[in-house]
CSV table of C-alpha atoms and ligand atoms in Angstrom, one decimal:
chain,number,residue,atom,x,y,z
A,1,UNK,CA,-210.2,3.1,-30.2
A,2,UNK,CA,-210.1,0.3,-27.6
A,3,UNK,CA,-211.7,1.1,-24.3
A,4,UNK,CA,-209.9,-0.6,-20.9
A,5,UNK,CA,-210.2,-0.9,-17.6
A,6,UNK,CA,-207.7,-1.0,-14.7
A,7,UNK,CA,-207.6,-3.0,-12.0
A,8,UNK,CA,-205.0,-2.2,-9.2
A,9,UNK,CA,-204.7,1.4,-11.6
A,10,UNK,CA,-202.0,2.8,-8.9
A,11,UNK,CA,-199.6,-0.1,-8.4
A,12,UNK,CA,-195.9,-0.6,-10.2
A,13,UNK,CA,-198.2,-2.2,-13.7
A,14,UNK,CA,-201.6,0.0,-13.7
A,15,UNK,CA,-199.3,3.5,-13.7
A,16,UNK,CA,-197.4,1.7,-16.7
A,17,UNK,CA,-200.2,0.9,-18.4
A,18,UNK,CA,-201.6,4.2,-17.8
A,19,UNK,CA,-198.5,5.9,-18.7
A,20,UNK,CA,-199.0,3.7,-22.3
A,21,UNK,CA,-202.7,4.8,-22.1
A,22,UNK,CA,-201.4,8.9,-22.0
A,23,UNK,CA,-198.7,8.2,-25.0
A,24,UNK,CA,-201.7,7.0,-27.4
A,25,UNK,CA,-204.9,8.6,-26.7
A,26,UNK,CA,-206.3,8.2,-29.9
A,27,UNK,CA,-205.5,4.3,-29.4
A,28,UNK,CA,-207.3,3.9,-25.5
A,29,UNK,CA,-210.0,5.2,-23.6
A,30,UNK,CA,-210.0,4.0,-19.9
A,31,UNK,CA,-213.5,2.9,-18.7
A,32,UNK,CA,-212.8,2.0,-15.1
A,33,UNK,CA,-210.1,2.5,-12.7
A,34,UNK,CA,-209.5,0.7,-9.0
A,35,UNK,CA,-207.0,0.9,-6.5
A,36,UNK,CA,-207.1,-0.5,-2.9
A,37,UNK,CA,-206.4,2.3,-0.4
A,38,UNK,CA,-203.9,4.7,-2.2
A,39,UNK,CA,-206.8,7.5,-2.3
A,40,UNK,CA,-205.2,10.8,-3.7
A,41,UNK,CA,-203.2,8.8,-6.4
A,42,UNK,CA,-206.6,7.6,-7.8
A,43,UNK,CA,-207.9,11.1,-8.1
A,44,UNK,CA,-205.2,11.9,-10.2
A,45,UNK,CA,-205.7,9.2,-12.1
A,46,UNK,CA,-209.7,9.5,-12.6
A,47,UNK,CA,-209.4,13.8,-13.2
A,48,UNK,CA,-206.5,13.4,-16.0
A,49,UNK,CA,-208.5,9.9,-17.7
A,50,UNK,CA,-212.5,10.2,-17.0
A,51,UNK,CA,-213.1,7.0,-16.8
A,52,UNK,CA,-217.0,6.2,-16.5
A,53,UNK,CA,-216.2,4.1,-13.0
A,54,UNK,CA,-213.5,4.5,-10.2
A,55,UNK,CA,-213.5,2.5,-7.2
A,56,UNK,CA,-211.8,2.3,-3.6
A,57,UNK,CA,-211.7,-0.9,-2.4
A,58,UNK,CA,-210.9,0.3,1.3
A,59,UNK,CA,-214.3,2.5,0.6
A,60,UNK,CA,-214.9,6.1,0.1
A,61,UNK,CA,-217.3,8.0,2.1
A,62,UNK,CA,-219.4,10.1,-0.5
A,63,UNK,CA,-219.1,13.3,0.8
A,64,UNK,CA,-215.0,12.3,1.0
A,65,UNK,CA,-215.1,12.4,-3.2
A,66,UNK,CA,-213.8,15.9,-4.4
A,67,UNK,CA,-216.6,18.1,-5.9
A,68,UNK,CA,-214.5,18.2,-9.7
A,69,UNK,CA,-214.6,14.2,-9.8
A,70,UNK,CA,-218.5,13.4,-9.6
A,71,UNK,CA,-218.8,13.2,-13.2
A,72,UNK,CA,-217.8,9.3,-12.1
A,73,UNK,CA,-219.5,6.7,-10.5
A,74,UNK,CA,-218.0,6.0,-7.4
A,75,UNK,CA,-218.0,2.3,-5.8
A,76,UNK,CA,-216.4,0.5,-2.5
A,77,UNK,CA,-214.9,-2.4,-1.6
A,78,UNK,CA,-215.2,-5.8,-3.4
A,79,UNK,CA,-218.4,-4.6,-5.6
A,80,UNK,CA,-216.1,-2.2,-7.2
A,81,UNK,CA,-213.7,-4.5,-8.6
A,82,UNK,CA,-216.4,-6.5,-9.8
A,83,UNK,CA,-218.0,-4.0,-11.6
A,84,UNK,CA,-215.1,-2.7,-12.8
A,85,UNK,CA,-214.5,-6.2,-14.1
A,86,UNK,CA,-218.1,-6.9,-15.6
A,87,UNK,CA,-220.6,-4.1,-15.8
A,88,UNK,CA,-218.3,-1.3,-17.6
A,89,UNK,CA,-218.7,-1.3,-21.0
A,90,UNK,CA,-215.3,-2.4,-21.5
A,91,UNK,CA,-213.4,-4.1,-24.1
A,92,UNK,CA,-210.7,-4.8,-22.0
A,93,UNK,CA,-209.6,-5.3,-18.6
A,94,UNK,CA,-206.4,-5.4,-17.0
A,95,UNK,CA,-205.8,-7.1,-13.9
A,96,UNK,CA,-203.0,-6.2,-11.8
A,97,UNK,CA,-203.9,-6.4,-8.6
A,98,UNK,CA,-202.3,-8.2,-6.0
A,99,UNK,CA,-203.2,-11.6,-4.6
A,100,UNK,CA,-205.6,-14.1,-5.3
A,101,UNK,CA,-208.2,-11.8,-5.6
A,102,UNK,CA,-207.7,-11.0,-8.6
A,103,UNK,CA,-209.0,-14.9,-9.7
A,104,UNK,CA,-212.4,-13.5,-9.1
A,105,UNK,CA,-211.9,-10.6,-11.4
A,106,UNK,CA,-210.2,-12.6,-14.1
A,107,UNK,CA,-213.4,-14.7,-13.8
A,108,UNK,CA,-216.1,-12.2,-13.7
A,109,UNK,CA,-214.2,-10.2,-16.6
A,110,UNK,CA,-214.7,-13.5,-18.8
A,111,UNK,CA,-218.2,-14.3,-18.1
A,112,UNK,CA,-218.9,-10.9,-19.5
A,113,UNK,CA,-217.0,-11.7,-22.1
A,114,UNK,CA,-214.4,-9.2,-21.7
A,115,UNK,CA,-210.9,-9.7,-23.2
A,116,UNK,CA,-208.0,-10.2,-20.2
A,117,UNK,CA,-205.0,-8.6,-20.2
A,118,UNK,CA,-202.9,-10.5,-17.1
A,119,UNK,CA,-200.1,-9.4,-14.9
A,120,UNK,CA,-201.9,-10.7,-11.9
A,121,UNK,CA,-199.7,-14.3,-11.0
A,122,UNK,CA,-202.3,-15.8,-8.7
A,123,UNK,CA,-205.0,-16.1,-10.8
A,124,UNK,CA,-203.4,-18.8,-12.7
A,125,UNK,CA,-201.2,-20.5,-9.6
A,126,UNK,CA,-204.3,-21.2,-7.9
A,127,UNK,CA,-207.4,-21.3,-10.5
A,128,UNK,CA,-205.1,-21.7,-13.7
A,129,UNK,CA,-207.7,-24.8,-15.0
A,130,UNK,CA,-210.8,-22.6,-13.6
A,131,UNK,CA,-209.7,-20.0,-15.9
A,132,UNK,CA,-208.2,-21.8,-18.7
A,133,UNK,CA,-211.6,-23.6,-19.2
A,134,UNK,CA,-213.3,-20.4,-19.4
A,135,UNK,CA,-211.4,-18.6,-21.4
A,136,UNK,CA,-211.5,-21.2,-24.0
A,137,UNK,CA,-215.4,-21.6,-23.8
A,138,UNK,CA,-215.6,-18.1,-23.9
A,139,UNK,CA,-212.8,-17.8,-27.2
A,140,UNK,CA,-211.3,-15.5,-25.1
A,141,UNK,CA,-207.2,-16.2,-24.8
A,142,UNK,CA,-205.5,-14.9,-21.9
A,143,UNK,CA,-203.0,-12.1,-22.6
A,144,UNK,CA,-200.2,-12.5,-20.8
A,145,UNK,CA,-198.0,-9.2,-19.1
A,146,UNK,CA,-195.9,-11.2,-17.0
A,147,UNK,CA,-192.6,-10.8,-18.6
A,148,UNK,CA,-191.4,-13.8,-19.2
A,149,UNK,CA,-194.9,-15.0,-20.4
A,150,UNK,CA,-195.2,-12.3,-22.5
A,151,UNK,CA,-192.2,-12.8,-24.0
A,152,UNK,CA,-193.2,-16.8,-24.5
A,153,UNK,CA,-196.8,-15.8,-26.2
A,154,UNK,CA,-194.3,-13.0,-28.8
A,155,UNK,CA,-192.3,-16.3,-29.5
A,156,UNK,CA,-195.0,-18.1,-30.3
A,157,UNK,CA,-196.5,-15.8,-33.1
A,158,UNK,CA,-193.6,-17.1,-35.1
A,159,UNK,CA,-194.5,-20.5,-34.3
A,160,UNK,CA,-197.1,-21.3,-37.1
A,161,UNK,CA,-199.0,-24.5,-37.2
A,162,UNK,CA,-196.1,-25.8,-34.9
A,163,UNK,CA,-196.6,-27.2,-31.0
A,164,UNK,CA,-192.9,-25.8,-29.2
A,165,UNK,CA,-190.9,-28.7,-27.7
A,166,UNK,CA,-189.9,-27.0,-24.7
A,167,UNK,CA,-190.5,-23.5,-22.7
A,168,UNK,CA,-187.0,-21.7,-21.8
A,169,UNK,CA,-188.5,-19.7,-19.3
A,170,UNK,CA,-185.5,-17.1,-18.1
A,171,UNK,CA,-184.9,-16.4,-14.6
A,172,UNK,CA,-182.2,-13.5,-13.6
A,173,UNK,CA,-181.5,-15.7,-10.3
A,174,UNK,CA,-182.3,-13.1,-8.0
A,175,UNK,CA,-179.4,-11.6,-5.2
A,176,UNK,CA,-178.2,-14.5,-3.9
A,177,UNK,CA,-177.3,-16.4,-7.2
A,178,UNK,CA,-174.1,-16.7,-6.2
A,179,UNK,CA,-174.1,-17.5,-2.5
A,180,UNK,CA,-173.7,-21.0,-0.5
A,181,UNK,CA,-176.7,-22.9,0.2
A,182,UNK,CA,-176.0,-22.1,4.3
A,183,UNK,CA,-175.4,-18.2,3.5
A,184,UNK,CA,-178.9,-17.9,1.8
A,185,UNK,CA,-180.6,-20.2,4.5
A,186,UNK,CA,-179.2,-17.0,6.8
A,187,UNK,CA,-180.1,-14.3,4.5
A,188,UNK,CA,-181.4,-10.7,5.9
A,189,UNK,CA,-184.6,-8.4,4.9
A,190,UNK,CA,-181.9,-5.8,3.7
A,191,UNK,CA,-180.0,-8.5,1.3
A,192,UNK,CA,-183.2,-10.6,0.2
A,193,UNK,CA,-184.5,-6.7,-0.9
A,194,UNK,CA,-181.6,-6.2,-3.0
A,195,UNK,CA,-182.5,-7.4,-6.3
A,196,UNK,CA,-179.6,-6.9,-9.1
A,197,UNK,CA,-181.9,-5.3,-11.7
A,198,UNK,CA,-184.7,-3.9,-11.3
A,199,UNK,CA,-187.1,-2.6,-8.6
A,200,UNK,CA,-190.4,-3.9,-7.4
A,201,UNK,CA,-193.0,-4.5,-4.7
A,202,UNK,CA,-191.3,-6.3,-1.7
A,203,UNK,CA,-193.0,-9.4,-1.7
A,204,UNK,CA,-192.3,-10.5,-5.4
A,205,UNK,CA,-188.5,-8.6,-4.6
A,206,UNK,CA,-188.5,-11.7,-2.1
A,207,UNK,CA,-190.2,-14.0,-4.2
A,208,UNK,CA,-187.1,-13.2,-6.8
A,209,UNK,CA,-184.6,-14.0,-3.8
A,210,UNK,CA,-186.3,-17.4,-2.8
A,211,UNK,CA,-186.9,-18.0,-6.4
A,212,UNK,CA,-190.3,-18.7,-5.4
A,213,UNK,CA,-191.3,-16.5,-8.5
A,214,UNK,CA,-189.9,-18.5,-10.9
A,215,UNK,CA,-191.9,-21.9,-9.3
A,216,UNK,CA,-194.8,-19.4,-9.5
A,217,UNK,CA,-194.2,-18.6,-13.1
A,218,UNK,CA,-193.6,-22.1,-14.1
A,219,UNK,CA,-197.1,-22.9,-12.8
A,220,UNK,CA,-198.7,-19.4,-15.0
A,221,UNK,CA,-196.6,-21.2,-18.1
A,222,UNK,CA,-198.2,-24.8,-17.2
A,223,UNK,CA,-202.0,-23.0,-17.6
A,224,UNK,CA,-201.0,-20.2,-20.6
A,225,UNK,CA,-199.5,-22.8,-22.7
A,226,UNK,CA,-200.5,-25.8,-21.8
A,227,UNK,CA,-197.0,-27.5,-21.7
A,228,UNK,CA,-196.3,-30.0,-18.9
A,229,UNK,CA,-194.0,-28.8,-16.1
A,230,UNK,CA,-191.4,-31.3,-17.7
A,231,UNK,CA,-191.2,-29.3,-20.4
A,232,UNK,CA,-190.5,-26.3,-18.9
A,233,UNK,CA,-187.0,-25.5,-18.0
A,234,UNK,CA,-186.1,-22.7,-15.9
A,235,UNK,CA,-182.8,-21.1,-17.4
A,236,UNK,CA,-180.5,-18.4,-15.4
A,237,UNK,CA,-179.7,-15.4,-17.4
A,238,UNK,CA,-178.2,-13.0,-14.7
A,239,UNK,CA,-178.7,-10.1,-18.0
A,240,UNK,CA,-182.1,-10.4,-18.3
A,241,UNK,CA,-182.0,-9.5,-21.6
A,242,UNK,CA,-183.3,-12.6,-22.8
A,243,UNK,CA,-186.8,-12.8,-21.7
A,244,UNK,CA,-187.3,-16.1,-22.2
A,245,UNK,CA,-187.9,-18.5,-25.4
A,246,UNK,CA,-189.2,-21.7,-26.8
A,247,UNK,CA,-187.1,-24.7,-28.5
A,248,UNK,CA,-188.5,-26.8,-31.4
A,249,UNK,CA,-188.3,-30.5,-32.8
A,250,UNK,CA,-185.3,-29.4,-35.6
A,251,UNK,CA,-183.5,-27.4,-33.4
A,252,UNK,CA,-184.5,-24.1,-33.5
A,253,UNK,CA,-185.2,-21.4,-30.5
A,254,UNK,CA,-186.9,-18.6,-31.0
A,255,UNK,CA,-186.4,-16.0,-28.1
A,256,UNK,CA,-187.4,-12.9,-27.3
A,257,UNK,CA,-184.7,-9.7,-26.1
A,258,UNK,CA,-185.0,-6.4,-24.9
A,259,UNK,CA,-184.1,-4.5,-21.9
A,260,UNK,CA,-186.1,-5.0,-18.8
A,261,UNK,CA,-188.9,-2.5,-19.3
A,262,UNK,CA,-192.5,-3.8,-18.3
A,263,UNK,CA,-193.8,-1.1,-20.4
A,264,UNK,CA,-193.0,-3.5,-23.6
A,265,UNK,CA,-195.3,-6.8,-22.1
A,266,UNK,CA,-198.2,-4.2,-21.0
A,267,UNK,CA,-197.9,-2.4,-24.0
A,268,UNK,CA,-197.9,-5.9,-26.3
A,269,UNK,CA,-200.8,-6.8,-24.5
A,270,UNK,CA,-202.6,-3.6,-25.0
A,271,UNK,CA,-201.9,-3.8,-28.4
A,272,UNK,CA,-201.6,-6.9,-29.5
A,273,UNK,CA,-200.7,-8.0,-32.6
A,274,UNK,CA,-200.1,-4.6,-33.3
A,275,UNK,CA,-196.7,-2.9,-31.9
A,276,UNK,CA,-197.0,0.6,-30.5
A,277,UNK,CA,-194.2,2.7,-29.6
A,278,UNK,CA,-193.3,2.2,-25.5
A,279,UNK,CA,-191.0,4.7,-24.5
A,280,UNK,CA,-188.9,2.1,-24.3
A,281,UNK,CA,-185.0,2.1,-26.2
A,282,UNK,CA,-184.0,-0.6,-27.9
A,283,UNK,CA,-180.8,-2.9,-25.9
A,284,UNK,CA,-177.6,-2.1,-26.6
A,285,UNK,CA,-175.8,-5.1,-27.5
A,286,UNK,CA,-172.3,-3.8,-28.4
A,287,UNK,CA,-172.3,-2.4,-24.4
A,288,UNK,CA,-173.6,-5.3,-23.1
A,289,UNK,CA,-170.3,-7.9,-25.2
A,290,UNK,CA,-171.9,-11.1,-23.4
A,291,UNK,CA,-174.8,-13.1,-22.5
A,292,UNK,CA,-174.7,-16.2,-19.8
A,293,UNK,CA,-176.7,-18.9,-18.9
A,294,UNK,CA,-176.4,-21.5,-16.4
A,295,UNK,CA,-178.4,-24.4,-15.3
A,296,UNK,CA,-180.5,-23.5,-11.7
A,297,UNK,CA,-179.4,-24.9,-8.7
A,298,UNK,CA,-182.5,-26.6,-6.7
A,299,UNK,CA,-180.6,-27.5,-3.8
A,300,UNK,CA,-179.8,-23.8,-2.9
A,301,UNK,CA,-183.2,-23.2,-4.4
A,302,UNK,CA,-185.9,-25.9,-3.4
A,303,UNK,CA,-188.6,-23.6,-4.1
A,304,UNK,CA,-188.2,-24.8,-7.9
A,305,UNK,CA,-188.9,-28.2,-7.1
A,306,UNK,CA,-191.1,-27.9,-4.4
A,307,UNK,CA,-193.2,-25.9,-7.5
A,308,UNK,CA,-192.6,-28.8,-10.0
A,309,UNK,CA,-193.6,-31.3,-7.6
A,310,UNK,CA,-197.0,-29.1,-6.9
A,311,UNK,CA,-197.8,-29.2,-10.5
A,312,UNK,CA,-197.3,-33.0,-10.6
A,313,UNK,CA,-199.7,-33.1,-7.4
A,314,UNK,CA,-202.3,-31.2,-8.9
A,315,UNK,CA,-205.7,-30.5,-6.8
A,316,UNK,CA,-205.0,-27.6,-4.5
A,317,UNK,CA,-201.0,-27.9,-3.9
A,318,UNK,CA,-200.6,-24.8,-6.0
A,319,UNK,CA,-202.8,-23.2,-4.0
A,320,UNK,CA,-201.5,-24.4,-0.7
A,321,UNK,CA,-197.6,-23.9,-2.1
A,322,UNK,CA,-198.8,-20.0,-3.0
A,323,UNK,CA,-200.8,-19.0,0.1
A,324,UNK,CA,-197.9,-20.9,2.2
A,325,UNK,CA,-195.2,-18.7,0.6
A,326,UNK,CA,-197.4,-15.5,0.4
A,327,UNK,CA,-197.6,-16.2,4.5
A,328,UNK,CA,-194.4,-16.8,5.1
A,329,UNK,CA,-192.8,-13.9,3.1
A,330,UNK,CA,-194.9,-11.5,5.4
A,331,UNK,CA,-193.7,-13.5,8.3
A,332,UNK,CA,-189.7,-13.1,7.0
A,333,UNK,CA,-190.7,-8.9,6.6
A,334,UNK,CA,-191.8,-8.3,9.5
A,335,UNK,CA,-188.4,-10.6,11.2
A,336,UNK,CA,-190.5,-13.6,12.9
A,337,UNK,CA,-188.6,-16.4,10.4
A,338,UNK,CA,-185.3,-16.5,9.2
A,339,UNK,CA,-185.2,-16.6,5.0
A,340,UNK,CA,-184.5,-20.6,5.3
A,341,UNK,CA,-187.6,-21.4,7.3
A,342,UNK,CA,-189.9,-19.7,4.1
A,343,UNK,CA,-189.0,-23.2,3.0
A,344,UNK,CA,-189.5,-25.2,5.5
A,345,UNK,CA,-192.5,-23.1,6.0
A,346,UNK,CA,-193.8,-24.1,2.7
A,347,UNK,CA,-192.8,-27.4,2.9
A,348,UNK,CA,-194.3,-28.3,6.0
A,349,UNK,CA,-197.9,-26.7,4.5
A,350,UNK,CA,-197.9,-28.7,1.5
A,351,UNK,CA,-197.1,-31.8,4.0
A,352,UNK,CA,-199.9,-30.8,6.4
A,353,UNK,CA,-202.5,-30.1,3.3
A,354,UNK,CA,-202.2,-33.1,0.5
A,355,UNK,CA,-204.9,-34.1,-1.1
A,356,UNK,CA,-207.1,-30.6,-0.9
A,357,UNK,CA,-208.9,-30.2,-4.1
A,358,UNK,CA,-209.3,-27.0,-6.0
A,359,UNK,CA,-212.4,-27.8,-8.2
A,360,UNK,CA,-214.1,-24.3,-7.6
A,361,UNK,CA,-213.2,-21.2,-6.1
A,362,UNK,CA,-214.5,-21.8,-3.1
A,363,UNK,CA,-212.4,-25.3,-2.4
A,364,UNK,CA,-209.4,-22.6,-3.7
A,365,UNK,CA,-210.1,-20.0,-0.6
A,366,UNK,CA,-210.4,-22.7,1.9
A,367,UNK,CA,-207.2,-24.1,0.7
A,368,UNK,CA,-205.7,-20.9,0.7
A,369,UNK,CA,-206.4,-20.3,4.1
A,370,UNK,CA,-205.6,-23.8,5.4
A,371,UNK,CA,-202.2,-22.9,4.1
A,372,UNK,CA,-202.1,-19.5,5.8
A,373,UNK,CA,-203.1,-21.3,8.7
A,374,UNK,CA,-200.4,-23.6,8.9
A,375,UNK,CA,-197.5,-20.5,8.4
A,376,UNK,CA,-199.4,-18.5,11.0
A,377,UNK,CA,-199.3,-21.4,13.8
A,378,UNK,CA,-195.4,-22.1,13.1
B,1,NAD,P1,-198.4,-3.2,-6.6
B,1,NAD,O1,-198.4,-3.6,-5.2
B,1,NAD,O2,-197.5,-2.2,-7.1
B,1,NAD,O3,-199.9,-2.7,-7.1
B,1,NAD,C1,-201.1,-3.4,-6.8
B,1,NAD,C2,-202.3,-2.6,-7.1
B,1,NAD,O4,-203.5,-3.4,-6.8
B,1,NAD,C3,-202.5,-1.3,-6.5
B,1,NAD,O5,-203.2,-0.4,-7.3
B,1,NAD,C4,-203.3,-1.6,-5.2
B,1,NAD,O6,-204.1,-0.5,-4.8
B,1,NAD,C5,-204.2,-2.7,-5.7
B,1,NAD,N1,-204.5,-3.8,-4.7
B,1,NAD,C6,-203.7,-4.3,-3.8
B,1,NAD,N2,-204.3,-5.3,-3.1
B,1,NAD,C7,-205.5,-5.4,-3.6
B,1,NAD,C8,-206.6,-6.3,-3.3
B,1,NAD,N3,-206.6,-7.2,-2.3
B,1,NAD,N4,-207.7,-6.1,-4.0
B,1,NAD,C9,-207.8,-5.2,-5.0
B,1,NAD,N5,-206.8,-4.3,-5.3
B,1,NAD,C10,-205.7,-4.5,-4.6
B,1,NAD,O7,-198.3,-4.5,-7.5
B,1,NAD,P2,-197.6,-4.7,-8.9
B,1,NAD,O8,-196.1,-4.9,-8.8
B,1,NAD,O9,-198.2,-3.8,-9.9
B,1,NAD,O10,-198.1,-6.2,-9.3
B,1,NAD,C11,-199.5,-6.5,-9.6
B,1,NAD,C12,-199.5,-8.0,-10.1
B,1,NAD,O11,-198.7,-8.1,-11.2
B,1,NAD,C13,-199.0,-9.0,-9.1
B,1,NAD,O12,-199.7,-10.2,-9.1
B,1,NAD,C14,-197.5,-9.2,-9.5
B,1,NAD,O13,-197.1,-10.5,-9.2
B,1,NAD,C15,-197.7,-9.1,-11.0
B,1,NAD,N6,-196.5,-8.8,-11.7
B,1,NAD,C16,-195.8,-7.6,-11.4
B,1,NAD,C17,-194.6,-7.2,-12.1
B,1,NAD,C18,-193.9,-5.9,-11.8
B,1,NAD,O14,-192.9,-5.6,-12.5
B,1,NAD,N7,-194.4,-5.1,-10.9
B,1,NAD,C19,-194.1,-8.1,-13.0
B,1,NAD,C20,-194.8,-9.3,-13.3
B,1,NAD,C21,-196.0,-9.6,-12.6
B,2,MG,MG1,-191.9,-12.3,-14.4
């Protein structure tokens, strides 16, 4: 039986995982459960799992914790992520929060020697060689539940004593694939919220629009792989069936299929290298007739340069790229910027901001909020 903890236990990944969690009880026993605000969905959560540690971050008055749930210790605000993270007799922790918090929680988790299970992007855009270094001092390697990463590490258990050549790191091309460069500069809240297949938060539904998520991911594959940015190629696969692969020196790809279920990348993770079963049905190819692929377009979609050129930069113009975007994405929901200026947005922070380093957390935060700074003060 493996014991986990969840961090971010109420958003679109922890009730996945948790959902895995209630499929194999014999397999998991949850140890620690956080959310940030979303208090009556967390009660749910602790009464049907018992976990030994549930935490609010928006805090929880004592006498506010119902009488049948104080079998648990109860925590608030950042102390209860990091306990979650370090003091729970654990052997794993998920992180799926939101934001860059969770690069403290990756962090604490490994000094404790946990095993990470990551869904959590920001941890690696912004503290990817922080993290990196310690998991490999630690012999702790990252698990990856980011799709597309997921999918990437699966590939590479058929790799054997061989380095891939390249990353083919799949990107559906979000809702306005198809559009002129001058239409998507002009793009609404409605259309950027359409995404073609499948639902999510709004600011990574966004981030799918802008293609900022696939700049975001290319960073996560520099960090999880260790493969130089210009061996990374973004491919568009408006199916999203393919969930992304990696090429070798005689030719061969090895990819990795299956319909779009995050349950499968949680559940690897959770697992892994066992496979458990998901819930999840197998694609059906015969209904589906054809795959495509084309090459990305980084004039309509600068954001996958702008993330390249980052990488190449190196110091803090991850962060700064990151914080920038996460800014300016709140910006475009609430109407104050048109889609086109998230660019320009970004653009001019990374201009404002070179040469920031990012050599521990605390030159990260300032970075980030530098960045934030510039987006804030258009
Ligand atoms: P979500 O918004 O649905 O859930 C976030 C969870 O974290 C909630 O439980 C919330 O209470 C908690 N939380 C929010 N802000 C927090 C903070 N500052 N500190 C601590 N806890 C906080 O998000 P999600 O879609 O589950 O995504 C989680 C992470 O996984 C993100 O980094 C996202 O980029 C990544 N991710 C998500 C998907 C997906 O399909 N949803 C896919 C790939 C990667
Ligand atoms: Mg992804």
């Amino acid at each position: 039986m493996k014991k986990i903890a969840i961090l971010g236990s109420t958003g679109s990944i922890g009730t996945q995982a948790l959902d895995i969690c209630r499929r194999h009880p014999e397999e998991y026993r949850v140890t620690a459960l956080t959310a940030k605000s979303s208090r009556e969905k967390l009660f749910a959560q602790v009464r049907e799992f018992r976990p030994e540690t549930a935490g609010l971050l928006d805090g929880l008055p004592a006498e506010d914790i119902p009488e049948d749930l104080r079998f648990c210790r109860w925590l608030s605000g950042k102390e209860a992520l990091r306990a979650a993270a370090a003091e729970t007799d654990t052997d794993m922790v998920l992180v799926s929060i939101v934001g860059i918090a969770g690069l403290q929680s990756v962090m604490d988790a490994l000094d404790a020697g946990k095993q990470v299970l990551l869904a959590n992007k920001e941890a690696l855009v912004t503290g990817g060689h922080l993290v990196m270094e310690k998991a490999g001092e630690k012999g702790l390697p990252i698990l990856p539940v980011d799709s597309e990463h997921s999918a990437i590490f699966q590939c590479l258990q058929g790799a054997g004593p061989n380095q891939p050549e390249k990353i083919l790191l799949t990107a559906s091309g979000g809702p306005f694939r198809t559009w002129k460069r001058e239409e998507i500069r002009k793009a609404t809240r409605v259309q950027a919220l359409k995404h073609p297949n499948w639902e999510m938060g709004a600011k990574i539904t966004v981030d799918s629009a802008s293609m900022f998520n696939k700049g975001l991911e290319i960073m996560e594959a520099r960090w999880l792989f260790d493969m130089p940015e210009s061996r990374i190629q973004v491919v568009v696969h408006p199916e999203s069936i393919v969930h992304s692969a990696i090429a070798f020196t005689d030719g061969a790809v090895i990819a990795q299929l299956g319909v779009l279920d995050m349950r499968v990348p949680i559940g690897y993770a959770m697992s892994y290298p066992r496979r458990l079963t998901t819930g999840t049905a197998l694609p059906d190819l015969f209904s589906l007739g054809a795959l495509t692929f084309e090459e990305p377009d980084e004039e309509k979609f600068p954001s996958l340069r702008m993330a390249k050129d980052a990488l190449r930069t190196g110091g803090a113009a991850c962060t700064v790229l990151n914080g920038a975007n996460e800014e300016a994405v709140a910006r475009f929901l609430r109407d104050e910027i048109t889609f086109g200026e998230i660019y320009d947005l970004v653009a001019k922070a990374m201009d404002r901001l070179s040469g920031l380093k990012a050599d521990s957390l605390e030159e990260i935060y300032e970075a980030d909020r530098r960045a934030r700074e510039v987006v804030k003060t258009r």
